[in-house]
Amino acid sequence: QVQLVESGGGLVQAGDSLRLSCAASGRTFSRSAMGWFRQAPGKEREFVAVISSEGYTVYADSVKGRFTISRDNAKNTVYLQMSSLKPEDTAVYYCARGDYLVTTSGGYGYWGQGTQVTVSS
């Protein structure tokens, strides 16, 4: 049984930084791709970043240069370091586990419950 638990969300001001964590259960974490998605009210869930089992990363254009995804296989945890936050980054952030380095939500079989990030102007 795979479980993903996000943490680290909160209310911050524009320009601030925040680090999200996603703790995963299961012995195959190190062989999995891990992604972050987000969903703002009234909008579709959108891709944010993904990291492969080898450490390759892909970012959405909207967060490139501001967000950094990383992983610690010893802790079964993936992180999303967010800097220079903007009000438009406000959303529920979800981590997800998949097999490949893909940017579409259909490529992920396991999802966390989400953590709210609110950026005030």
PDB file of C-alpha atoms in Angstrom:
ATOM      1  CA  GLN A   1       0.000   0.000   0.000  1.00  0.00           C
ATOM      2  CA  VAL A   2       1.446   3.321  -1.063  1.00  0.00           C
ATOM      3  CA  GLN A   3       0.656   6.406   0.952  1.00  0.00           C
ATOM      4  CA  LEU A   4       1.776   9.950   0.288  1.00  0.00           C
ATOM      5  CA  VAL A   5       1.522  12.633   2.949  1.00  0.00           C
ATOM      6  CA  GLU A   6       2.252  16.262   2.112  1.00  0.00           C
ATOM      7  CA  SER A   7       3.201  18.904   4.635  1.00  0.00           C
ATOM      8  CA  GLY A   8       4.647  22.392   4.777  1.00  0.00           C
ATOM      9  CA  GLY A   9       1.847  24.436   3.276  1.00  0.00           C
ATOM     10  CA  GLY A  10       0.680  27.696   4.778  1.00  0.00           C
ATOM     11  CA  LEU A  11      -0.037  31.374   4.351  1.00  0.00           C
ATOM     12  CA  VAL A  12       2.859  33.525   3.163  1.00  0.00           C
ATOM     13  CA  GLN A  13       3.374  36.897   1.552  1.00  0.00           C
ATOM     14  CA  ALA A  14       4.411  37.520  -2.025  1.00  0.00           C
ATOM     15  CA  GLY A  15       8.148  37.131  -2.385  1.00  0.00           C
ATOM     16  CA  ASP A  16       8.457  34.670   0.492  1.00  0.00           C
ATOM     17  CA  SER A  17       9.723  31.110   0.329  1.00  0.00           C
ATOM     18  CA  LEU A  18       8.156  27.856   1.446  1.00  0.00           C
ATOM     19  CA  ARG A  19       9.239  24.234   1.362  1.00  0.00           C
ATOM     20  CA  LEU A  20       6.754  21.432   0.867  1.00  0.00           C
ATOM     21  CA  SER A  21       7.527  17.862   1.841  1.00  0.00           C
ATOM     22  CA  CYS A  22       5.930  14.627   0.761  1.00  0.00           C
ATOM     23  CA  ALA A  23       6.619  11.510   2.787  1.00  0.00           C
ATOM     24  CA  ALA A  24       6.000   8.258   0.963  1.00  0.00           C
ATOM     25  CA  SER A  25       5.493   4.751   2.226  1.00  0.00           C
ATOM     26  CA  GLY A  26       6.576   1.691   0.298  1.00  0.00           C
ATOM     27  CA  ARG A  27       9.888   0.084  -0.503  1.00  0.00           C
ATOM     28  CA  THR A  28       9.979   1.108  -4.166  1.00  0.00           C
ATOM     29  CA  PHE A  29      10.179   4.855  -3.586  1.00  0.00           C
ATOM     30  CA  SER A  30      13.727   5.114  -4.919  1.00  0.00           C
ATOM     31  CA  ARG A  31      12.653   3.599  -8.244  1.00  0.00           C
ATOM     32  CA  SER A  32       9.662   5.890  -8.690  1.00  0.00           C
ATOM     33  CA  ALA A  33       9.214   9.243 -10.353  1.00  0.00           C
ATOM     34  CA  MET A  34       7.736  11.805  -7.996  1.00  0.00           C
ATOM     35  CA  GLY A  35       5.732  14.775  -9.136  1.00  0.00           C
ATOM     36  CA  TRP A  36       4.104  17.875  -7.735  1.00  0.00           C
ATOM     37  CA  PHE A  37       0.840  19.221  -9.103  1.00  0.00           C
ATOM     38  CA  ARG A  38      -1.389  22.054  -7.952  1.00  0.00           C
ATOM     39  CA  GLN A  39      -5.003  23.052  -8.250  1.00  0.00           C
ATOM     40  CA  ALA A  40      -6.346  26.539  -7.721  1.00  0.00           C
ATOM     41  CA  PRO A  41     -10.055  27.151  -7.036  1.00  0.00           C
ATOM     42  CA  GLY A  42     -12.076  26.827 -10.208  1.00  0.00           C
ATOM     43  CA  LYS A  43      -9.115  25.627 -12.246  1.00  0.00           C
ATOM     44  CA  GLU A  44      -7.824  22.330 -13.553  1.00  0.00           C
ATOM     45  CA  ARG A  45      -5.071  20.514 -11.731  1.00  0.00           C
ATOM     46  CA  GLU A  46      -1.769  21.487 -13.328  1.00  0.00           C
ATOM     47  CA  PHE A  47       1.706  20.084 -13.436  1.00  0.00           C
ATOM     48  CA  VAL A  48       4.383  21.825 -11.372  1.00  0.00           C
ATOM     49  CA  ALA A  49       7.510  19.658 -11.306  1.00  0.00           C
ATOM     50  CA  VAL A  50       8.709  16.074 -11.468  1.00  0.00           C
ATOM     51  CA  ILE A  51      11.886  14.263 -10.506  1.00  0.00           C
ATOM     52  CA  SER A  52      12.863  10.875 -11.845  1.00  0.00           C
ATOM     53  CA  SER A  53      14.400   8.049  -9.884  1.00  0.00           C
ATOM     54  CA  GLU A  54      17.788   9.107 -11.331  1.00  0.00           C
ATOM     55  CA  GLY A  55      17.294  12.730 -10.324  1.00  0.00           C
ATOM     56  CA  TYR A  56      16.325  14.239 -13.664  1.00  0.00           C
ATOM     57  CA  THR A  57      13.883  17.107 -13.270  1.00  0.00           C
ATOM     58  CA  VAL A  58      11.255  18.869 -15.360  1.00  0.00           C
ATOM     59  CA  TYR A  59       9.437  22.064 -14.405  1.00  0.00           C
ATOM     60  CA  ALA A  60       6.400  23.948 -15.597  1.00  0.00           C
ATOM     61  CA  ASP A  61       7.354  27.197 -17.295  1.00  0.00           C
ATOM     62  CA  SER A  62       5.403  29.134 -14.690  1.00  0.00           C
ATOM     63  CA  VAL A  63       7.688  27.975 -11.853  1.00  0.00           C
ATOM     64  CA  LYS A  64      11.000  27.481 -13.647  1.00  0.00           C
ATOM     65  CA  GLY A  65      13.761  29.349 -11.846  1.00  0.00           C
ATOM     66  CA  ARG A  66      11.659  29.798  -8.700  1.00  0.00           C
ATOM     67  CA  PHE A  67      10.830  26.242  -7.598  1.00  0.00           C
ATOM     68  CA  THR A  68      13.209  23.346  -7.016  1.00  0.00           C
ATOM     69  CA  ILE A  69      12.195  19.715  -6.664  1.00  0.00           C
ATOM     70  CA  SER A  70      14.470  17.291  -4.859  1.00  0.00           C
ATOM     71  CA  ARG A  71      14.315  13.905  -3.209  1.00  0.00           C
ATOM     72  CA  ASP A  72      15.909  12.041  -0.340  1.00  0.00           C
ATOM     73  CA  ASN A  73      15.595   8.329  -1.012  1.00  0.00           C
ATOM     74  CA  ALA A  74      16.920   7.453   2.437  1.00  0.00           C
ATOM     75  CA  LYS A  75      13.937   9.271   3.936  1.00  0.00           C
ATOM     76  CA  ASN A  76      11.402   8.325   1.242  1.00  0.00           C
ATOM     77  CA  THR A  77      10.673  12.019   0.883  1.00  0.00           C
ATOM     78  CA  VAL A  78      10.357  14.449  -1.994  1.00  0.00           C
ATOM     79  CA  TYR A  79      10.558  18.199  -1.524  1.00  0.00           C
ATOM     80  CA  LEU A  80       9.402  21.271  -3.369  1.00  0.00           C
ATOM     81  CA  GLN A  81      11.342  24.383  -2.471  1.00  0.00           C
ATOM     82  CA  MET A  82       9.349  27.406  -3.568  1.00  0.00           C
ATOM     83  CA  SER A  83      10.898  30.855  -3.729  1.00  0.00           C
ATOM     84  CA  SER A  84       9.740  34.267  -4.928  1.00  0.00           C
ATOM     85  CA  LEU A  85       6.169  33.165  -4.393  1.00  0.00           C
ATOM     86  CA  LYS A  86       3.409  35.002  -6.211  1.00  0.00           C
ATOM     87  CA  PRO A  87      -0.321  35.266  -5.480  1.00  0.00           C
ATOM     88  CA  GLU A  88      -0.950  33.155  -8.580  1.00  0.00           C
ATOM     89  CA  ASP A  89       0.924  30.290  -6.888  1.00  0.00           C
ATOM     90  CA  THR A  90      -1.986  29.985  -4.472  1.00  0.00           C
ATOM     91  CA  ALA A  91      -3.381  26.464  -4.756  1.00  0.00           C
ATOM     92  CA  VAL A  92      -3.646  23.091  -3.143  1.00  0.00           C
ATOM     93  CA  TYR A  93      -0.392  21.277  -3.870  1.00  0.00           C
ATOM     94  CA  TYR A  94      -0.383  17.540  -4.393  1.00  0.00           C
ATOM     95  CA  CYS A  95       2.467  15.101  -4.636  1.00  0.00           C
ATOM     96  CA  ALA A  96       2.120  12.033  -6.792  1.00  0.00           C
ATOM     97  CA  ARG A  97       4.053   8.860  -7.516  1.00  0.00           C
ATOM     98  CA  GLY A  98       4.505   7.368 -10.926  1.00  0.00           C
ATOM     99  CA  ASP A  99       6.808   5.208 -12.978  1.00  0.00           C
ATOM    100  CA  TYR A 100       8.093   7.671 -15.552  1.00  0.00           C
ATOM    101  CA  LEU A 101       9.156  11.261 -15.962  1.00  0.00           C
ATOM    102  CA  VAL A 102       5.846  12.594 -17.235  1.00  0.00           C
ATOM    103  CA  THR A 103       4.016  15.891 -16.839  1.00  0.00           C
ATOM    104  CA  THR A 104       0.426  14.702 -17.141  1.00  0.00           C
ATOM    105  CA  SER A 105      -1.620  13.655 -14.139  1.00  0.00           C
ATOM    106  CA  GLY A 106      -2.663  10.446 -15.862  1.00  0.00           C
ATOM    107  CA  GLY A 107       0.884   9.187 -15.528  1.00  0.00           C
ATOM    108  CA  TYR A 108       0.649   8.951 -11.746  1.00  0.00           C
ATOM    109  CA  GLY A 109      -1.079   6.191  -9.863  1.00  0.00           C
ATOM    110  CA  TYR A 110      -0.791   7.440  -6.320  1.00  0.00           C
ATOM    111  CA  TRP A 111      -1.674  10.833  -4.875  1.00  0.00           C
ATOM    112  CA  GLY A 112      -1.439  12.589  -1.557  1.00  0.00           C
ATOM    113  CA  GLN A 113      -4.271  14.483   0.068  1.00  0.00           C
ATOM    114  CA  GLY A 114      -2.814  17.884  -0.739  1.00  0.00           C
ATOM    115  CA  THR A 115      -1.548  20.839   1.247  1.00  0.00           C
ATOM    116  CA  GLN A 116      -2.828  24.406   0.904  1.00  0.00           C
ATOM    117  CA  VAL A 117      -0.456  27.171  -0.114  1.00  0.00           C
ATOM    118  CA  THR A 118      -1.807  30.703   0.030  1.00  0.00           C
ATOM    119  CA  VAL A 119       0.254  33.658  -1.124  1.00  0.00           C
ATOM    120  CA  SER A 120      -1.029  37.088  -0.196  1.00  0.00           C
ATOM    121  CA  SER A 121      -0.133  40.208  -2.169  1.00  0.00           C
TER     122      SER A 121
END
